[in-house]
Amino acid sequence: MDAAAIAGAREGGGPVGTAVTVIVPTFNERDNVAELVARTAVALAAYDAEILFVDDSTDDTASEVERVAADAPLPVRVIHRADNTGGLGGAVVVGLEASASDLCIVMDGDLQHPPELLPALLARHEEGDADVVAASRYVGGGDTSGLGTAVRFGVSRTATWLTRAMFPIRLARSSDPMTGFFLVSRARLDLATLKPQGFKILLEILARTDLRIAEIPMEFAERRHGTSKASLRQGATFLAHLTRLRFGKMSLFALIGAIGAVANLGIMWLLTLAGVPYIWAAIIGAEITIIGNFILQERFVFADMRTDARGLGGRFAASFTFNNVEAALRIPVMALMVETWHISSVLATGLSLIVAFFARFLFHSLVVYAPKRRSKADAADAEPKPDTAALRVIRAIDAEAMKPGEL
């Protein structure tokens, strides 16, 4: 069906159907734009549809969208983001906010999600028993050949199993929570609750809500143009996001602390084997892991708080100073345990690190990443509210207790 036929179907071929916005997050996908728009227009000829590209590209994808939009048989818009906050998931949230319709379909811009499946998503939603309809590679009739190599298939399948295992209740009816091709009713979403990080936006939605999900099978196509965005960095971001969703910020902080503790013990063990006195080995191990932990916490734990906090130098200085003061107090206690309890230095170090965890977390949440103080002019405009240290501690604990998950 060409553009004229589609226009005829819209204008004289009967009543226009359901209003729907197709949200397409893109990153350097210019070669796919024209075909994606053409195939989507054909698939949705009976609907009151628009396509909304949310573009984070470094090439001229946005210009290509505007060029194609001029002659497209359905409305096509593009939002180009200079700052790709939240990655692909953040782009989808921007699209949901800017959508002209409450009914939204999210799909990738690489043509691995076949536009011909759009009517099936809408038809399944019209049955009325689902708020989300996902196109699944793993439900009966689905196909994963577009993943390419056996390694990519294995990584995808393992990530899916891991995700479903961590959310056994909320994902009980989802065979493919990692899919990027799904329909969602925006009216059923509180967009302010979404904290996307990376490219698994459906997982974010399902983990933070109690929306009902249904699935249809999808044949995952081969990539037509461009290259895969998957990388080790994306994998690390996914694991951090999954941990944050399931356990909350405090547990992600604990995970990084555990990694640091293992590294600390390993460094100390190697140094003591080399003949370094255990006190000096503990000091060296502590300094190395303090710096390493700060880097990981910046990236994976407190990334959402950095914008309103003090500068990077101030955050590092506060964190480094506190951790060194804590270590200066902890190491004598560790030495006392070794000398009086007659336990190994490695065990004593491990016990002292566990005790120090809560003090470190509260200090970082309440001090290192605390919002900067407002100017006197801003403060004068706001009604003063009491804010004691005890209240801040209570709020921090309450915030962590209310993180999403099935605890």
Coordinates of C-alpha atoms in Angstrom, one line a residue:
M1 CA 0.0 0.0 0.0
D2 CA 1.5 3.4 -1.1
A3 CA 1.1 6.8 0.6
A4 CA -2.0 7.7 -1.5
A5 CA -3.7 4.4 -0.6
I6 CA -3.0 4.9 3.1
A7 CA -4.3 8.5 3.0
G8 CA -7.4 7.2 1.2
A9 CA -8.0 4.7 4.0
R10 CA -7.7 7.4 6.6
E11 CA -9.9 9.9 4.8
G12 CA -12.6 7.9 3.0
G13 CA -12.2 4.3 3.9
G14 CA -14.2 4.2 7.1
P15 CA -13.8 5.6 10.7
V16 CA -10.4 6.2 12.0
G17 CA -9.4 3.7 14.6
T18 CA -7.8 3.9 18.0
A19 CA -5.3 6.7 18.7
V20 CA -1.8 5.4 19.3
T21 CA 1.7 6.8 19.4
V22 CA 4.6 4.7 18.3
I23 CA 7.7 5.7 20.3
V24 CA 11.0 5.0 18.7
P25 CA 14.2 5.7 20.7
T26 CA 17.1 6.0 18.3
F27 CA 20.9 6.3 18.4
N28 CA 22.6 6.6 15.0
E29 CA 19.8 4.8 13.0
R30 CA 19.4 7.2 10.0
D31 CA 19.5 4.4 7.5
N32 CA 16.5 2.7 9.0
V33 CA 14.2 5.7 9.3
A34 CA 12.5 5.8 5.9
E35 CA 11.8 2.0 5.9
L36 CA 10.5 2.1 9.5
V37 CA 8.1 4.9 8.8
A38 CA 6.8 3.4 5.6
R39 CA 6.2 -0.1 7.1
T40 CA 4.6 1.4 10.2
A41 CA 2.3 3.6 8.2
V42 CA 1.1 0.5 6.3
A43 CA 0.6 -1.5 9.5
L44 CA -1.3 1.3 11.2
A45 CA -3.3 2.6 8.2
A46 CA -6.6 1.9 10.1
Y47 CA -5.5 3.7 13.2
D48 CA -5.2 7.3 14.3
A49 CA -1.4 6.9 14.7
E50 CA 1.7 9.0 15.0
I51 CA 5.4 8.1 15.2
L52 CA 7.5 9.9 17.8
F53 CA 11.3 9.5 17.5
V54 CA 13.3 10.3 20.6
D55 CA 16.8 10.7 19.2
D56 CA 20.1 10.6 21.1
S57 CA 22.2 10.3 17.9
T58 CA 25.6 11.7 17.1
D59 CA 24.9 11.6 13.4
D60 CA 22.1 13.2 11.3
T61 CA 19.3 10.8 12.3
A62 CA 17.1 13.7 13.5
S63 CA 17.5 15.5 10.2
E64 CA 16.6 12.3 8.3
V65 CA 13.4 12.0 10.4
E66 CA 12.4 15.5 9.6
R67 CA 13.1 14.8 5.9
V68 CA 11.0 11.6 5.9
A69 CA 8.2 13.3 7.9
A70 CA 7.6 15.9 5.2
D71 CA 6.1 13.3 2.9
A72 CA 4.9 10.6 5.4
P73 CA 1.3 9.5 5.3
L74 CA 1.0 9.8 9.1
P75 CA 2.3 12.4 11.6
V76 CA 6.0 11.9 12.4
R77 CA 7.8 13.9 15.1
V78 CA 11.3 13.9 16.5
I79 CA 12.7 15.1 19.8
H80 CA 16.5 15.3 19.8
R81 CA 18.1 15.1 23.2
A82 CA 21.5 16.8 23.7
D83 CA 21.8 15.0 27.1
N84 CA 20.8 11.3 27.0
T85 CA 19.9 11.0 30.6
G86 CA 18.8 7.5 31.5
G87 CA 19.9 6.1 28.2
L88 CA 17.4 4.4 26.0
G89 CA 15.0 4.0 29.0
G90 CA 15.2 7.7 29.6
A91 CA 14.4 8.4 26.0
V92 CA 11.3 6.2 26.2
V93 CA 10.1 8.1 29.3
V94 CA 10.5 11.4 27.4
G95 CA 8.5 9.9 24.6
L96 CA 5.7 8.8 27.0
E97 CA 5.6 12.3 28.4
A98 CA 5.4 13.9 24.9
S99 CA 3.0 11.4 23.4
A100 CA -0.2 12.6 21.8
S101 CA -2.0 9.4 22.9
D102 CA -2.4 7.5 26.1
L103 CA -1.9 4.3 24.2
C104 CA 1.8 4.0 23.4
I105 CA 3.9 1.4 21.6
V106 CA 7.6 1.3 22.2
M107 CA 9.9 -0.2 19.5
D108 CA 13.5 -0.1 18.5
G109 CA 14.7 1.8 15.5
D110 CA 16.9 -0.9 14.0
L111 CA 14.0 -2.9 12.3
Q112 CA 14.6 -6.0 14.4
H113 CA 11.1 -5.3 15.8
P114 CA 8.8 -5.9 12.8
P115 CA 6.3 -3.1 12.4
E116 CA 3.9 -5.6 10.9
L117 CA 3.3 -6.8 14.5
L118 CA 1.8 -3.5 15.6
P119 CA -1.8 -4.4 14.9
A120 CA -1.5 -7.6 16.8
L121 CA -0.3 -5.7 19.9
L122 CA -3.3 -3.4 19.6
A123 CA -5.7 -6.2 19.0
R124 CA -4.4 -8.1 22.1
H125 CA -4.8 -4.9 24.2
E126 CA -8.4 -4.4 23.0
E127 CA -9.3 -7.7 24.8
G128 CA -9.3 -5.5 27.9
D129 CA -7.4 -7.7 30.4
A130 CA -3.9 -6.2 30.1
D131 CA -2.3 -2.9 30.6
V132 CA 0.9 -4.0 28.9
V133 CA 1.2 -6.1 25.8
A134 CA 4.8 -7.3 25.1
A135 CA 6.2 -8.9 22.0
S136 CA 8.1 -11.9 23.2
R137 CA 10.9 -13.8 21.6
Y138 CA 10.4 -16.8 24.0
V139 CA 6.6 -17.4 24.0
G140 CA 5.2 -20.1 21.7
G141 CA 5.8 -19.0 18.1
G142 CA 8.5 -16.5 18.9
D143 CA 11.9 -16.6 17.3
T144 CA 15.3 -15.4 18.5
S145 CA 17.3 -15.9 15.2
G146 CA 17.8 -12.1 15.0
L147 CA 20.1 -12.3 18.0
G148 CA 22.7 -13.8 15.7
T149 CA 25.4 -15.7 17.5
A150 CA 25.0 -18.4 20.1
V151 CA 26.9 -16.2 22.5
R152 CA 24.3 -13.4 22.2
F153 CA 21.5 -15.9 22.5
G154 CA 23.0 -17.4 25.6
V155 CA 23.6 -14.0 27.2
S156 CA 20.1 -12.9 26.5
R157 CA 18.5 -16.1 27.8
T158 CA 20.7 -16.0 31.0
A159 CA 19.8 -12.4 31.6
T160 CA 16.1 -13.2 31.2
W161 CA 16.3 -16.2 33.6
L162 CA 18.2 -14.1 36.2
T163 CA 15.7 -11.3 35.9
R164 CA 12.6 -13.6 36.3
A165 CA 14.3 -15.3 39.3
M166 CA 14.8 -12.0 41.1
F167 CA 11.2 -11.0 40.5
P168 CA 9.3 -14.3 40.6
I169 CA 5.9 -12.7 41.4
R170 CA 5.9 -9.6 39.3
L171 CA 7.3 -11.3 36.2
A172 CA 5.4 -14.5 36.6
R173 CA 3.5 -13.9 33.4
S174 CA 6.4 -12.4 31.4
S175 CA 8.5 -14.7 29.4
D176 CA 10.6 -11.8 27.9
P177 CA 10.9 -8.9 30.4
M178 CA 13.9 -7.7 28.4
T179 CA 12.0 -7.1 25.2
G180 CA 12.0 -3.5 23.8
F181 CA 8.8 -4.0 21.8
F182 CA 5.7 -3.5 23.9
L183 CA 2.4 -1.6 24.2
V184 CA 1.6 0.3 27.4
S185 CA -1.3 2.4 28.6
R186 CA 0.2 5.7 29.7
A187 CA -3.0 6.4 31.8
R188 CA -2.0 3.4 34.0
L189 CA 1.5 4.7 34.6
D190 CA 2.9 7.2 37.1
L191 CA 5.9 8.4 35.1
A192 CA 7.4 10.2 38.1
T193 CA 8.0 6.8 39.7
L194 CA 10.2 5.5 36.8
K195 CA 13.9 5.8 37.2
P196 CA 15.3 4.3 34.0
Q197 CA 18.9 3.4 33.6
G198 CA 20.0 1.8 30.4
F199 CA 17.9 0.0 27.8
K200 CA 15.6 -2.3 29.8
I201 CA 12.7 0.0 30.2
L202 CA 10.0 -2.7 30.2
L203 CA 11.7 -4.3 33.2
E204 CA 11.6 -0.9 35.0
I205 CA 7.9 -0.6 34.3
L206 CA 7.0 -4.1 35.4
A207 CA 9.2 -4.0 38.5
R208 CA 7.9 -0.7 39.8
T209 CA 4.2 -1.2 39.0
D210 CA 1.5 -3.9 39.3
L211 CA 0.4 -3.6 35.7
R212 CA -1.2 -6.6 34.1
I213 CA 0.8 -8.0 31.2
A214 CA -0.1 -10.2 28.2
E215 CA 2.3 -11.4 25.4
I216 CA 2.2 -12.2 21.8
P217 CA 5.0 -14.1 19.9
M218 CA 7.6 -12.1 17.9
E219 CA 10.1 -13.2 15.3
F220 CA 13.1 -11.1 16.2
A221 CA 14.5 -10.0 12.8
E222 CA 18.1 -9.5 11.8
R223 CA 19.6 -6.0 12.0
R224 CA 19.3 -4.2 8.7
H225 CA 21.8 -1.3 9.2
G226 CA 24.1 -0.1 12.0
T227 CA 25.7 -2.1 14.8
S228 CA 24.4 -3.5 18.1
K229 CA 24.5 -1.2 21.1
A230 CA 25.2 -4.1 23.4
S231 CA 28.5 -3.9 25.3
L232 CA 30.2 -4.8 28.5
R233 CA 29.4 -1.4 29.8
Q234 CA 25.7 -1.9 29.0
G235 CA 25.9 -5.2 30.7
A236 CA 27.3 -3.7 33.9
T237 CA 24.6 -1.0 33.8
F238 CA 21.9 -3.6 33.4
L239 CA 23.2 -5.6 36.4
A240 CA 23.4 -2.5 38.6
H241 CA 19.9 -1.5 37.5
L242 CA 18.6 -5.0 38.3
T243 CA 20.2 -4.9 41.7
R244 CA 18.8 -1.5 42.4
L245 CA 15.3 -2.5 41.4
R246 CA 15.3 -5.7 43.4
F247 CA 17.0 -4.6 46.5
G248 CA 17.2 -0.8 46.6
K249 CA 20.1 1.6 47.0
M250 CA 21.3 0.3 50.3
S251 CA 21.8 -3.2 49.0
L252 CA 23.6 -1.9 45.9
F253 CA 25.9 0.0 48.2
A254 CA 26.3 -3.2 50.2
L255 CA 27.2 -5.1 47.0
I256 CA 29.9 -2.6 46.1
G257 CA 31.1 -2.7 49.8
A258 CA 31.3 -6.5 49.6
I259 CA 33.4 -6.3 46.4
G260 CA 35.6 -3.8 48.2
A261 CA 35.8 -6.0 51.2
V262 CA 36.9 -9.0 49.1
A263 CA 39.5 -6.8 47.4
N264 CA 40.7 -5.5 50.7
L265 CA 41.1 -8.9 52.1
G266 CA 42.8 -10.1 49.0
I267 CA 45.3 -7.2 49.0
M268 CA 46.0 -7.7 52.7
W269 CA 46.5 -11.5 52.2
L270 CA 49.0 -10.9 49.4
L271 CA 50.9 -8.3 51.3
T272 CA 51.1 -10.4 54.4
L273 CA 52.4 -13.3 52.3
A274 CA 55.0 -11.0 51.0
G275 CA 56.1 -10.3 54.6
V276 CA 54.4 -6.9 55.1
P277 CA 53.2 -6.5 58.8
Y278 CA 49.4 -7.0 58.9
I279 CA 48.8 -3.5 60.2
W280 CA 50.5 -1.9 57.2
A281 CA 48.8 -4.4 54.9
A282 CA 45.4 -3.4 56.3
I283 CA 46.2 0.3 55.8
I284 CA 47.3 -0.2 52.1
G285 CA 44.3 -2.4 51.4
A286 CA 41.9 0.1 52.9
E287 CA 43.3 3.1 50.9
I288 CA 43.0 1.2 47.6
T289 CA 39.5 0.0 48.2
I290 CA 38.3 3.4 49.5
I291 CA 39.1 4.9 46.2
G292 CA 37.7 2.0 44.2
N293 CA 34.5 2.0 46.2
F294 CA 34.0 5.7 45.6
I295 CA 34.3 5.3 41.9
L296 CA 31.7 2.5 41.8
Q297 CA 29.3 4.3 44.1
E298 CA 29.5 7.4 42.0
R299 CA 28.5 5.4 38.9
F300 CA 26.0 2.9 40.2
V301 CA 24.6 3.9 43.6
F302 CA 24.4 7.7 43.9
A303 CA 24.3 8.7 40.2
D304 CA 20.8 10.1 40.6
M305 CA 21.9 12.3 43.5
R306 CA 25.0 13.8 41.9
T307 CA 23.2 16.7 40.1
D308 CA 22.0 18.4 43.3
A309 CA 25.0 17.5 45.4
R310 CA 28.3 19.3 45.8
G311 CA 31.0 19.0 43.1
L312 CA 33.0 15.9 42.3
G313 CA 36.0 17.2 44.2
G314 CA 34.0 17.9 47.3
R315 CA 32.2 14.6 47.2
F316 CA 35.5 12.7 46.9
A317 CA 37.1 14.7 49.7
A318 CA 34.2 14.1 52.1
S319 CA 34.0 10.4 51.2
F320 CA 37.8 9.9 51.4
T321 CA 38.1 11.8 54.7
F322 CA 35.3 9.9 56.3
N323 CA 36.4 6.5 55.2
N324 CA 40.0 7.2 56.4
V325 CA 38.7 8.4 59.8
E326 CA 36.5 5.3 60.0
A327 CA 39.5 3.1 59.0
A328 CA 41.7 4.9 61.5
L329 CA 39.2 4.0 64.2
R330 CA 38.5 0.5 62.8
I331 CA 42.0 -0.7 62.4
P332 CA 42.9 -0.3 66.1
V333 CA 39.7 -2.2 67.0
M334 CA 40.7 -4.9 64.5
A335 CA 44.2 -5.1 66.1
L336 CA 42.6 -5.3 69.6
M337 CA 40.4 -8.2 68.4
V338 CA 43.5 -10.0 67.0
E339 CA 45.5 -9.5 70.2
T340 CA 42.7 -10.2 72.8
W341 CA 40.4 -12.6 71.0
H342 CA 43.3 -14.4 69.2
I343 CA 41.5 -14.6 65.9
S344 CA 43.1 -14.2 62.5
S345 CA 43.7 -10.7 61.2
V346 CA 41.7 -11.4 58.0
L347 CA 38.7 -12.5 60.1
A348 CA 39.0 -9.5 62.4
T349 CA 39.1 -7.2 59.3
G350 CA 36.0 -8.8 57.8
L351 CA 34.0 -8.4 61.0
S352 CA 35.1 -4.7 61.4
L353 CA 34.1 -4.0 57.8
I354 CA 30.6 -5.4 58.4
V355 CA 30.1 -3.2 61.4
A356 CA 31.3 -0.1 59.5
F357 CA 28.8 -0.6 56.6
F358 CA 25.8 1.2 58.1
A359 CA 27.9 4.2 59.2
R360 CA 29.3 4.6 55.7
F361 CA 26.0 4.3 54.0
L362 CA 24.3 6.9 56.2
F363 CA 27.2 9.3 55.9
H364 CA 27.2 9.1 52.1
S365 CA 23.4 9.4 51.8
L366 CA 23.1 12.3 54.3
V367 CA 26.3 14.2 53.9
V368 CA 28.4 13.3 50.8
Y369 CA 25.4 13.4 48.4
A370 CA 23.2 15.8 50.3
P371 CA 21.6 18.5 48.1
K372 CA 23.5 21.8 48.1
R373 CA 22.3 24.4 50.4
R374 CA 20.0 27.0 48.8
S375 CA 20.9 30.6 48.5
K376 CA 19.6 33.0 51.1
A377 CA 17.2 34.4 48.6
D378 CA 15.7 31.0 47.7
A379 CA 15.6 30.1 51.4
A380 CA 13.7 33.3 52.2
D381 CA 11.0 32.4 49.6
A382 CA 10.4 29.0 51.2
E383 CA 8.6 28.3 54.4
P384 CA 11.2 27.1 56.9
K385 CA 10.8 23.5 58.0
P386 CA 12.5 21.8 61.0
D387 CA 15.2 19.4 59.8
T388 CA 17.2 17.7 62.5
A389 CA 19.8 15.0 62.1
A390 CA 17.4 12.4 63.7
L391 CA 14.8 13.3 61.0
R392 CA 17.3 12.9 58.2
V393 CA 18.3 9.5 59.5
I394 CA 14.6 8.4 59.7
R395 CA 13.9 9.7 56.2
A396 CA 17.0 7.8 54.8
I397 CA 16.0 4.5 56.4
D398 CA 12.3 5.0 55.4
A399 CA 13.4 5.7 51.8
E400 CA 15.4 2.5 51.6
A401 CA 12.6 0.5 53.2
M402 CA 10.2 1.7 50.5
K403 CA 12.4 0.8 47.5
P404 CA 10.8 -1.5 44.9
G405 CA 11.1 -5.2 45.2
E406 CA 9.5 -8.2 46.9
L407 CA 11.2 -8.1 50.2

